[in-house]
Amino acid sequence: GYTTTLLGDELMVCENMKHIRVTSVPSYTEVGMIILCLRGTAKICIFDNIHILAKNELAVILPGQLVSITELSHDFLCNIVVLSRALFDDTLSGFSRFSPLFFVYMRSHYWYELTGEEIERFKLFYGSLAQRAKDPTHFFRRESVLLLLRIFYLDIYNEYYRDQNVDPELPVNVSESGRQLLSSTGLFSFDTHYTIYRRRWLKDYF
């Protein structure tokens, strides 16, 4: 594997890495990391939330989190994007508001299983990030990288927002007479119950 340092010391793009530069002892990280596992496994722990990262899974680690990575398998291989705290802060400053609860949420919801299409999309993002950051003819390399990172983190925030605002399906009991009445309209049919989605809007979004 090899590492390319870009934008001074603000961004590192690491390809085909067999190791991750995180201590096995839990410590607060000052950088953000985006890790795509290509093969093998690794044990990631963030604030006591443990996950075994496996092939085609993505881990998103935010600056300031208590992190340890251990038990890398002999065949472990990954691609990593590492960004400085300053670059991360400037990325998020482009949004009007991120709920503080997002950072708590990311302590336990930091990994994602990717589909084949999502993996290809991430590879394009990865390649675009590296290409933009090292293009010697581009006078606004940092600004271009910030725009790409904002799209990525906005997608992550969208997952949080969706989880917080849409409850699971809730069973609703319907009496026999009510079931017959609704079924007679031709709009509904029931076996034993029907389900609805209840939307819960949190105050900090308004």
Tab-separated table of N, CA and C in Angstrom, residues 22-182:
chain	number	residue	atom	x	y	z
A	22	VAL	N	-3.851	3.768	13.905
A	22	VAL	CA	-4.609	4.049	15.119
A	22	VAL	C	-4.108	3.090	16.183
A	23	THR	N	-3.894	3.588	17.394
A	23	THR	CA	-3.344	2.745	18.443
A	23	THR	C	-4.355	1.684	18.878
A	24	SER	N	-3.830	0.587	19.401
A	24	SER	CA	-4.696	-0.473	19.925
A	24	SER	C	-5.276	-0.096	21.287
A	25	VAL	N	-4.698	0.921	21.917
A	25	VAL	CA	-5.220	1.433	23.189
A	25	VAL	C	-6.173	2.581	22.885
A	26	PRO	N	-7.389	2.577	23.454
A	26	PRO	CA	-8.352	3.655	23.170
A	26	PRO	C	-7.752	5.037	23.415
A	27	SER	N	-7.858	5.901	22.414
A	27	SER	CA	-7.343	7.263	22.528
A	27	SER	C	-8.199	8.189	21.675
A	28	TYR	N	-8.213	9.456	22.036
A	28	TYR	CA	-9.000	10.434	21.291
A	28	TYR	C	-8.246	10.829	20.021
A	29	THR	N	-8.902	10.655	18.896
A	29	THR	CA	-8.265	10.972	17.629
A	29	THR	C	-8.496	12.430	17.247
A	30	GLU	N	-7.490	13.033	16.661
A	30	GLU	CA	-7.584	14.422	16.225
A	30	GLU	C	-7.844	14.531	14.728
A	31	VAL	N	-8.042	13.407	14.059
A	31	VAL	CA	-8.294	13.426	12.621
A	31	VAL	C	-9.601	12.704	12.317
A	32	GLY	N	-10.141	12.960	11.147
A	32	GLY	CA	-11.280	12.210	10.653
A	32	GLY	C	-10.792	11.122	9.712
A	33	MET	N	-11.476	9.982	9.713
A	33	MET	CA	-11.074	8.868	8.852
A	33	MET	C	-12.287	8.263	8.150
A	34	ILE	N	-12.094	7.933	6.891
A	34	ILE	CA	-13.094	7.215	6.101
A	34	ILE	C	-12.404	5.952	5.609
A	35	ILE	N	-12.843	4.803	6.092
A	35	ILE	CA	-12.143	3.542	5.837
A	35	ILE	C	-13.043	2.599	5.050
A	36	LEU	N	-12.596	2.178	3.892
A	36	LEU	CA	-13.293	1.176	3.094
A	36	LEU	C	-12.525	-0.134	3.182
A	37	CYS	N	-13.154	-1.161	3.745
A	37	CYS	CA	-12.510	-2.464	3.871
A	37	CYS	C	-12.635	-3.218	2.542
A	38	LEU	N	-11.492	-3.607	1.984
A	38	LEU	CA	-11.465	-4.328	0.714
A	38	LEU	C	-11.465	-5.838	0.912
A	39	ARG	N	-10.871	-6.277	2.028
A	39	ARG	CA	-10.885	-7.706	2.368
A	39	ARG	C	-10.430	-7.856	3.816
A	40	GLY	N	-10.676	-9.042	4.371
A	40	GLY	CA	-10.278	-9.304	5.743
A	40	GLY	C	-11.200	-8.628	6.745
A	41	THR	N	-10.746	-8.538	7.992
A	41	THR	CA	-11.543	-7.939	9.071
A	41	THR	C	-10.649	-7.141	10.006
A	42	ALA	N	-11.280	-6.232	10.751
A	42	ALA	CA	-10.596	-5.457	11.787
A	42	ALA	C	-11.622	-5.103	12.859
A	43	LYS	N	-11.194	-5.111	14.095
A	43	LYS	CA	-12.079	-4.783	15.214
A	43	LYS	C	-11.961	-3.299	15.545
A	44	ILE	N	-13.066	-2.577	15.385
A	44	ILE	CA	-13.092	-1.150	15.677
A	44	ILE	C	-13.939	-0.916	16.923
A	45	CYS	N	-13.426	-0.104	17.828
A	45	CYS	CA	-14.167	0.253	19.040
A	45	CYS	C	-14.199	1.773	19.166
A	46	ILE	N	-15.409	2.336	19.230
A	46	ILE	CA	-15.592	3.767	19.429
A	46	ILE	C	-16.497	3.958	20.647
A	47	PHE	N	-15.939	4.531	21.700
A	47	PHE	CA	-16.691	4.726	22.948
A	47	PHE	C	-17.413	3.437	23.377
A	48	ASP	N	-16.699	2.335	23.401
A	48	ASP	CA	-17.231	1.028	23.837
A	48	ASP	C	-18.208	0.396	22.849
A	49	ASN	N	-18.391	1.001	21.685
A	49	ASN	CA	-19.246	0.407	20.650
A	49	ASN	C	-18.353	-0.338	19.660
A	50	ILE	N	-18.439	-1.658	19.703
A	50	ILE	CA	-17.531	-2.513	18.936
A	50	ILE	C	-18.201	-3.030	17.665
A	51	HIS	N	-17.438	-3.015	16.577
A	51	HIS	CA	-17.896	-3.619	15.328
A	51	HIS	C	-16.706	-4.274	14.627
A	52	ILE	N	-16.945	-5.443	14.065
A	52	ILE	CA	-15.921	-6.114	13.268
A	52	ILE	C	-16.104	-5.675	11.817
A	53	LEU	N	-15.221	-4.808	11.368
A	53	LEU	CA	-15.305	-4.287	10.004
A	53	LEU	C	-14.902	-5.380	9.021
A	54	ALA	N	-15.718	-5.601	8.003
A	54	ALA	CA	-15.482	-6.673	7.038
A	54	ALA	C	-15.512	-6.123	5.612
A	55	LYS	N	-15.276	-6.996	4.660
A	55	LYS	CA	-15.215	-6.614	3.249
A	55	LYS	C	-16.477	-5.870	2.817
A	56	ASN	N	-16.265	-4.807	2.040
A	56	ASN	CA	-17.344	-3.975	1.483
A	56	ASN	C	-18.100	-3.190	2.549
A	57	GLU	N	-17.453	-2.961	3.680
A	57	GLU	CA	-18.041	-2.099	4.707
A	57	GLU	C	-17.218	-0.821	4.835
A	58	LEU	N	-17.929	0.246	5.159
A	58	LEU	CA	-17.321	1.572	5.287
A	58	LEU	C	-17.416	2.017	6.736
A	59	ALA	N	-16.315	2.502	7.282
A	59	ALA	CA	-16.304	3.056	8.640
A	59	ALA	C	-15.998	4.541	8.563
A	60	VAL	N	-16.782	5.339	9.282
A	60	VAL	CA	-16.599	6.796	9.300
A	60	VAL	C	-16.287	7.207	10.736
A	61	ILE	N	-15.058	7.646	10.962
A	61	ILE	CA	-14.600	8.032	12.295
A	61	ILE	C	-14.416	9.543	12.316
A	62	LEU	N	-15.024	10.193	13.301
A	62	LEU	CA	-14.977	11.655	13.392
A	62	LEU	C	-13.873	12.100	14.342
A	63	PRO	N	-13.310	13.284	14.121
A	63	PRO	CA	-12.324	13.819	15.067
A	63	PRO	C	-12.937	13.949	16.463
A	64	GLY	N	-12.121	13.687	17.484
A	64	GLY	CA	-12.598	13.818	18.857
A	64	GLY	C	-13.215	12.566	19.432
A	65	GLN	N	-13.313	11.497	18.654
A	65	GLN	CA	-13.881	10.261	19.159
A	65	GLN	C	-12.807	9.414	19.848
A	66	LEU	N	-13.264	8.639	20.843
A	66	LEU	CA	-12.370	7.718	21.546
A	66	LEU	C	-12.324	6.411	20.756
A	67	VAL	N	-11.179	6.130	20.144
A	67	VAL	CA	-11.098	5.066	19.142
A	67	VAL	C	-9.945	4.105	19.435
A	68	SER	N	-10.191	2.836	19.141
A	68	SER	CA	-9.103	1.851	19.053
A	68	SER	C	-9.423	0.901	17.905
A	69	ILE	N	-8.392	0.427	17.228
A	69	ILE	CA	-8.549	-0.551	16.150
A	69	ILE	C	-7.554	-1.681	16.406
A	70	THR	N	-8.092	-2.888	16.535
A	70	THR	CA	-7.263	-4.041	16.883
A	70	THR	C	-7.670	-5.258	16.054
A	71	GLU	N	-6.960	-6.340	16.250
A	71	GLU	CA	-7.286	-7.646	15.686
A	71	GLU	C	-7.469	-7.615	14.165
A	72	LEU	N	-6.538	-6.982	13.479
A	72	LEU	CA	-6.560	-6.998	12.020
A	72	LEU	C	-6.211	-8.410	11.533
A	73	SER	N	-7.006	-8.927	10.625
A	73	SER	CA	-6.731	-10.256	10.094
A	73	SER	C	-5.493	-10.214	9.200
A	74	HIS	N	-4.892	-11.362	8.961
A	74	HIS	CA	-3.658	-11.415	8.176
A	74	HIS	C	-3.850	-10.938	6.739
A	75	ASP	N	-5.095	-11.023	6.242
A	75	ASP	CA	-5.364	-10.616	4.864
A	75	ASP	C	-6.061	-9.261	4.776
A	76	PHE	N	-6.055	-8.505	5.877
A	76	PHE	CA	-6.775	-7.223	5.897
A	76	PHE	C	-6.192	-6.259	4.876
A	77	LEU	N	-7.085	-5.563	4.167
A	77	LEU	CA	-6.691	-4.564	3.171
A	77	LEU	C	-7.779	-3.501	3.107
A	78	CYS	N	-7.376	-2.236	3.021
A	78	CYS	CA	-8.381	-1.163	3.012
A	78	CYS	C	-7.860	0.067	2.283
A	79	ASN	N	-8.780	0.921	1.911
A	79	ASN	CA	-8.481	2.269	1.437
A	79	ASN	C	-8.934	3.246	2.522
A	80	ILE	N	-8.135	4.273	2.761
A	80	ILE	CA	-8.448	5.220	3.831
A	80	ILE	C	-8.284	6.653	3.335
A	81	VAL	N	-9.212	7.506	3.754
A	81	VAL	CA	-9.058	8.950	3.609
A	81	VAL	C	-8.894	9.514	5.020
A	82	VAL	N	-7.826	10.263	5.242
A	82	VAL	CA	-7.567	10.877	6.548
A	82	VAL	C	-7.554	12.389	6.362
A	83	LEU	N	-8.369	13.089	7.154
A	83	LEU	CA	-8.393	14.544	7.039
A	83	LEU	C	-8.148	15.190	8.387
A	84	SER	N	-7.488	16.319	8.374
A	84	SER	CA	-7.148	17.015	9.604
A	84	SER	C	-8.397	17.585	10.270
A	85	ARG	N	-8.251	17.916	11.545
A	85	ARG	CA	-9.373	18.517	12.275
A	85	ARG	C	-9.799	19.832	11.621
A	86	ALA	N	-8.835	20.610	11.154
A	86	ALA	CA	-9.153	21.890	10.521
A	86	ALA	C	-9.944	21.689	9.235
A	87	LEU	N	-9.544	20.704	8.429
A	87	LEU	CA	-10.256	20.431	7.176
A	87	LEU	C	-11.663	19.913	7.464
A	88	PHE	N	-11.788	19.073	8.489
A	88	PHE	CA	-13.098	18.559	8.885
A	88	PHE	C	-14.012	19.695	9.353
A	89	ASP	N	-13.478	20.585	10.202
A	89	ASP	CA	-14.280	21.704	10.703
A	89	ASP	C	-14.713	22.627	9.569
A	90	ASP	N	-13.824	22.880	8.630
A	90	ASP	CA	-14.170	23.733	7.495
A	90	ASP	C	-15.209	23.055	6.597
A	91	THR	N	-15.160	21.734	6.509
A	91	THR	CA	-16.166	21.000	5.736
A	91	THR	C	-17.541	21.196	6.328
A	92	LEU	N	-17.662	21.017	7.630
A	92	LEU	CA	-18.969	21.137	8.279
A	92	LEU	C	-19.440	22.581	8.398
A	93	SER	N	-18.509	23.536	8.329
A	93	SER	CA	-18.905	24.941	8.425
A	93	SER	C	-19.715	25.375	7.208
A	94	GLY	N	-19.696	24.569	6.153
A	94	GLY	CA	-20.476	24.895	4.959
A	94	GLY	C	-21.946	24.588	5.107
A	95	PHE	N	-22.341	23.953	6.215
A	95	PHE	CA	-23.748	23.647	6.460
A	95	PHE	C	-24.310	24.631	7.465
A	96	SER	N	-25.596	24.907	7.323
A	96	SER	CA	-26.218	25.872	8.223
A	96	SER	C	-26.235	25.370	9.659
A	97	ARG	N	-26.474	24.053	9.812
A	97	ARG	CA	-26.523	23.514	11.163
A	97	ARG	C	-26.500	21.996	11.166
A	98	PHE	N	-25.606	21.433	11.965
A	98	PHE	CA	-25.612	20.008	12.268
A	98	PHE	C	-26.031	19.860	13.723
A	99	SER	N	-27.003	19.025	13.985
A	99	SER	CA	-27.437	18.815	15.356
A	99	SER	C	-26.292	18.251	16.186
A	100	PRO	N	-26.079	18.734	17.410
A	100	PRO	CA	-25.054	18.150	18.285
A	100	PRO	C	-25.293	16.667	18.543
A	101	LEU	N	-26.551	16.225	18.448
A	101	LEU	CA	-26.869	14.816	18.671
A	101	LEU	C	-26.266	13.917	17.585
A	102	PHE	N	-25.951	14.501	16.431
A	102	PHE	CA	-25.337	13.736	15.356
A	102	PHE	C	-24.017	13.115	15.808
A	103	PHE	N	-23.236	13.877	16.573
A	103	PHE	CA	-21.929	13.401	16.993
A	103	PHE	C	-22.056	12.287	18.035
A	104	VAL	N	-23.100	12.340	18.820
A	104	VAL	CA	-23.376	11.247	19.757
A	104	VAL	C	-23.835	10.016	18.984
A	105	TYR	N	-24.704	10.230	18.009
A	105	TYR	CA	-25.221	9.154	17.163
A	105	TYR	C	-24.087	8.409	16.463
A	106	MET	N	-23.071	9.149	16.018
A	106	MET	CA	-21.979	8.552	15.256
A	106	MET	C	-21.038	7.704	16.111
A	107	ARG	N	-21.215	7.739	17.433
A	107	ARG	CA	-20.425	6.866	18.288
A	107	ARG	C	-20.807	5.400	18.077
A	108	SER	N	-22.063	5.158	17.735
A	108	SER	CA	-22.528	3.776	17.581
A	108	SER	C	-22.987	3.452	16.162
A	109	HIS	N	-23.158	4.463	15.316
A	109	HIS	CA	-23.623	4.252	13.942
A	109	HIS	C	-22.547	4.693	12.959
A	110	TYR	N	-21.370	4.124	13.107
A	110	TYR	CA	-20.225	4.596	12.335
A	110	TYR	C	-19.853	3.678	11.188
A	111	TRP	N	-20.549	2.575	10.993
A	111	TRP	CA	-20.198	1.657	9.912
A	111	TRP	C	-21.409	1.409	9.019
A	112	TYR	N	-21.118	1.120	7.737
A	112	TYR	CA	-22.161	0.961	6.734
A	112	TYR	C	-21.785	-0.197	5.809
A	113	GLU	N	-22.736	-1.069	5.571
A	113	GLU	CA	-22.535	-2.140	4.600
A	113	GLU	C	-22.941	-1.622	3.230
A	114	LEU	N	-22.019	-1.646	2.283
A	114	LEU	CA	-22.254	-1.038	0.982
A	114	LEU	C	-22.702	-2.075	-0.047
A	115	THR	N	-23.587	-1.632	-0.928
A	115	THR	CA	-23.977	-2.454	-2.065
A	115	THR	C	-22.926	-2.311	-3.153
A	116	GLY	N	-23.018	-3.128	-4.188
A	116	GLY	CA	-22.079	-3.037	-5.294
A	116	GLY	C	-22.074	-1.654	-5.934
A	117	GLU	N	-23.260	-1.086	-6.104
A	117	GLU	CA	-23.374	0.255	-6.694
A	117	GLU	C	-22.749	1.307	-5.793
A	118	GLU	N	-22.962	1.187	-4.478
A	118	GLU	CA	-22.406	2.150	-3.531
A	118	GLU	C	-20.886	2.057	-3.478
A	119	ILE	N	-20.351	0.856	-3.619
A	119	ILE	CA	-18.896	0.688	-3.637
A	119	ILE	C	-18.291	1.396	-4.848
A	120	GLU	N	-18.910	1.225	-5.997
A	120	GLU	CA	-18.422	1.897	-7.207
A	120	GLU	C	-18.520	3.406	-7.063
A	121	ARG	N	-19.598	3.869	-6.440
A	121	ARG	CA	-19.772	5.309	-6.236
A	121	ARG	C	-18.716	5.852	-5.288
A	122	PHE	N	-18.399	5.065	-4.246
A	122	PHE	CA	-17.370	5.509	-3.308
A	122	PHE	C	-16.001	5.556	-3.981
A	123	LYS	N	-15.725	4.601	-4.842
A	123	LYS	CA	-14.438	4.597	-5.550
A	123	LYS	C	-14.304	5.833	-6.436
A	124	LEU	N	-15.404	6.242	-7.049
A	124	LEU	CA	-15.383	7.472	-7.848
A	124	LEU	C	-15.120	8.689	-6.960
A	125	PHE	N	-15.770	8.714	-5.802
A	125	PHE	CA	-15.546	9.794	-4.843
A	125	PHE	C	-14.081	9.816	-4.405
A	126	TYR	N	-13.557	8.647	-4.091
A	126	TYR	CA	-12.170	8.502	-3.652
A	126	TYR	C	-11.212	9.007	-4.723
A	127	GLY	N	-11.439	8.591	-5.969
A	127	GLY	CA	-10.578	9.024	-7.058
A	127	GLY	C	-10.682	10.514	-7.327
A	128	SER	N	-11.898	11.039	-7.277
A	128	SER	CA	-12.102	12.480	-7.503
A	128	SER	C	-11.423	13.303	-6.423
A	129	LEU	N	-11.504	12.822	-5.183
A	129	LEU	CA	-10.883	13.532	-4.065
A	129	LEU	C	-9.373	13.643	-4.262
A	130	ALA	N	-8.741	12.521	-4.629
A	130	ALA	CA	-7.297	12.515	-4.837
A	130	ALA	C	-6.911	13.369	-6.039
A	131	GLN	N	-7.674	13.251	-7.118
A	131	GLN	CA	-7.351	13.982	-8.337
A	131	GLN	C	-7.463	15.492	-8.128
A	132	ARG	N	-8.535	15.917	-7.447
A	132	ARG	CA	-8.724	17.346	-7.188
A	132	ARG	C	-7.635	17.904	-6.288
A	133	ALA	N	-7.253	17.103	-5.286
A	133	ALA	CA	-6.302	17.597	-4.289
A	133	ALA	C	-4.889	17.747	-4.839
A	134	LYS	N	-4.545	16.966	-5.871
A	134	LYS	CA	-3.154	17.009	-6.369
A	134	LYS	C	-3.016	17.625	-7.752
A	135	ASP	N	-4.092	18.175	-8.300
A	135	ASP	CA	-4.039	18.781	-9.627
A	135	ASP	C	-3.219	20.072	-9.580
A	136	PRO	N	-2.036	20.098	-10.176
A	136	PRO	CA	-1.169	21.283	-10.084
A	136	PRO	C	-1.694	22.478	-10.871
A	137	THR	N	-2.618	22.230	-11.777
A	137	THR	CA	-3.146	23.332	-12.591
A	137	THR	C	-4.350	24.012	-11.943
A	138	HIS	N	-4.820	23.456	-10.838
A	138	HIS	CA	-6.028	23.983	-10.188
A	138	HIS	C	-5.624	24.876	-9.018
A	139	PHE	N	-6.054	26.137	-9.066
A	139	PHE	CA	-5.695	27.088	-8.021
A	139	PHE	C	-6.607	26.995	-6.798
A	140	PHE	N	-7.672	26.204	-6.884
A	140	PHE	CA	-8.636	26.123	-5.783
A	140	PHE	C	-8.810	24.660	-5.349
A	141	ARG	N	-7.675	24.029	-5.142
A	141	ARG	CA	-7.702	22.599	-4.791
A	141	ARG	C	-8.410	22.371	-3.463
A	142	ARG	N	-8.081	23.156	-2.466
A	142	ARG	CA	-8.696	22.951	-1.144
A	142	ARG	C	-10.200	23.173	-1.196
A	143	GLU	N	-10.623	24.207	-1.913
A	143	GLU	CA	-12.056	24.496	-2.024
A	143	GLU	C	-12.789	23.360	-2.738
A	144	SER	N	-12.155	22.772	-3.765
A	144	SER	CA	-12.766	21.658	-4.482
A	144	SER	C	-12.907	20.434	-3.580
A	145	VAL	N	-11.863	20.173	-2.786
A	145	VAL	CA	-11.901	19.048	-1.852
A	145	VAL	C	-13.006	19.261	-0.811
A	146	LEU	N	-13.136	20.480	-0.319
A	146	LEU	CA	-14.189	20.776	0.655
A	146	LEU	C	-15.573	20.484	0.097
A	147	LEU	N	-15.801	20.840	-1.153
A	147	LEU	CA	-17.105	20.581	-1.771
A	147	LEU	C	-17.394	19.081	-1.853
A	148	LEU	N	-16.394	18.291	-2.234
A	148	LEU	CA	-16.578	16.835	-2.305
A	148	LEU	C	-16.829	16.240	-0.927
A	149	LEU	N	-16.078	16.700	0.064
A	149	LEU	CA	-16.258	16.196	1.422
A	149	LEU	C	-17.625	16.582	1.979
A	150	ARG	N	-18.111	17.755	1.619
A	150	ARG	CA	-19.433	18.175	2.100
A	150	ARG	C	-20.531	17.278	1.557
A	151	ILE	N	-20.417	16.862	0.323
A	151	ILE	CA	-21.399	15.933	-0.248
A	151	ILE	C	-21.372	14.619	0.522
A	152	PHE	N	-20.164	14.125	0.804
A	152	PHE	CA	-20.041	12.853	1.532
A	152	PHE	C	-20.651	12.951	2.925
A	153	TYR	N	-20.257	13.957	3.698
A	153	TYR	CA	-20.749	14.068	5.069
A	153	TYR	C	-22.233	14.432	5.127
A	154	LEU	N	-22.720	15.108	4.100
A	154	LEU	CA	-24.160	15.373	4.060
A	154	LEU	C	-24.934	14.075	3.852
A	155	ASP	N	-24.390	13.156	3.071
A	155	ASP	CA	-25.019	11.840	2.917
A	155	ASP	C	-25.047	11.099	4.250
A	156	ILE	N	-23.957	11.190	5.019
A	156	ILE	CA	-23.901	10.547	6.335
A	156	ILE	C	-24.923	11.190	7.270
A	157	TYR	N	-24.999	12.507	7.231
A	157	TYR	CA	-25.958	13.219	8.088
A	157	TYR	C	-27.393	12.880	7.697
A	158	ASN	N	-27.613	12.660	6.411
A	158	ASN	CA	-28.945	12.284	5.943
A	158	ASN	C	-29.394	10.964	6.563
A	159	GLU	N	-28.464	10.008	6.728
A	159	GLU	CA	-28.787	8.748	7.378
A	159	GLU	C	-29.223	8.982	8.815
A	160	TYR	N	-28.500	9.848	9.517
A	160	TYR	CA	-28.868	10.196	10.896
A	160	TYR	C	-30.240	10.859	10.935
A	161	TYR	N	-30.450	11.825	10.059
A	161	TYR	CA	-31.712	12.576	10.047
A	161	TYR	C	-32.895	11.658	9.774
A	162	ARG	N	-32.719	10.736	8.835
A	162	ARG	CA	-33.790	9.801	8.491
A	162	ARG	C	-34.102	8.878	9.666
A	163	ASP	N	-33.046	8.385	10.328
A	163	ASP	CA	-33.255	7.510	11.475
A	163	ASP	C	-33.995	8.218	12.600
A	164	GLN	N	-33.717	9.501	12.789
A	164	GLN	CA	-34.312	10.237	13.906
A	164	GLN	C	-35.726	10.713	13.621
A	165	ASN	N	-36.109	10.785	12.355
A	165	ASN	CA	-37.395	11.376	12.010
A	165	ASN	C	-38.428	10.403	11.474
A	166	VAL	N	-38.050	9.164	11.273
A	166	VAL	CA	-39.011	8.168	10.816
A	166	VAL	C	-38.972	6.987	11.760
A	167	ASP	N	-40.068	6.763	12.460
A	167	ASP	CA	-40.147	5.633	13.385
A	167	ASP	C	-40.352	4.331	12.628
A	168	PRO	N	-40.038	3.206	13.259
A	168	PRO	CA	-40.369	1.917	12.635
A	168	PRO	C	-41.875	1.769	12.453
A	169	GLU	N	-42.249	0.776	11.651
A	169	GLU	CA	-43.669	0.526	11.447
A	169	GLU	C	-44.329	0.197	12.772
A	170	LEU	N	-45.513	0.768	12.990
A	170	LEU	CA	-46.253	0.535	14.225
A	170	LEU	C	-47.531	-0.220	13.910
A	171	PRO	N	-47.755	-1.355	14.579
A	171	PRO	CA	-49.011	-2.069	14.346
A	171	PRO	C	-50.181	-1.308	14.945
A	172	VAL	N	-51.274	-1.233	14.223
A	172	VAL	CA	-52.478	-0.543	14.693
A	172	VAL	C	-53.645	-1.522	14.647
A	173	ASN	N	-54.233	-1.802	15.796
A	173	ASN	CA	-55.344	-2.728	15.860
A	173	ASN	C	-56.619	-2.078	15.335
A	174	VAL	N	-57.369	-2.811	14.550
A	174	VAL	CA	-58.611	-2.312	13.973
A	174	VAL	C	-59.717	-3.295	14.310
A	175	SER	N	-60.839	-2.751	14.768
A	175	SER	CA	-61.953	-3.621	15.119
A	175	SER	C	-62.504	-4.301	13.871
A	176	GLU	N	-63.280	-5.377	14.067
A	176	GLU	CA	-63.857	-6.112	12.939
A	176	GLU	C	-64.757	-5.219	12.110
A	177	SER	N	-65.577	-4.414	12.784
A	177	SER	CA	-66.480	-3.522	12.050
A	177	SER	C	-65.702	-2.466	11.285
A	178	GLY	N	-64.634	-1.959	11.900
A	178	GLY	CA	-63.825	-0.956	11.224
A	178	GLY	C	-63.083	-1.554	10.035
A	179	ARG	N	-62.616	-2.792	10.186
A	179	ARG	CA	-61.931	-3.476	9.097
A	179	ARG	C	-62.869	-3.688	7.915
A	180	GLN	N	-64.080	-4.095	8.209
A	180	GLN	CA	-65.058	-4.332	7.146
A	180	GLN	C	-65.418	-3.032	6.443
A	181	LEU	N	-65.552	-1.951	7.231
A	181	LEU	CA	-65.896	-0.656	6.649
A	181	LEU	C	-64.804	-0.179	5.699
A	182	LEU	N	-63.539	-0.251	6.146
A	182	LEU	CA	-62.439	0.200	5.309
A	182	LEU	C	-62.251	-0.690	4.091
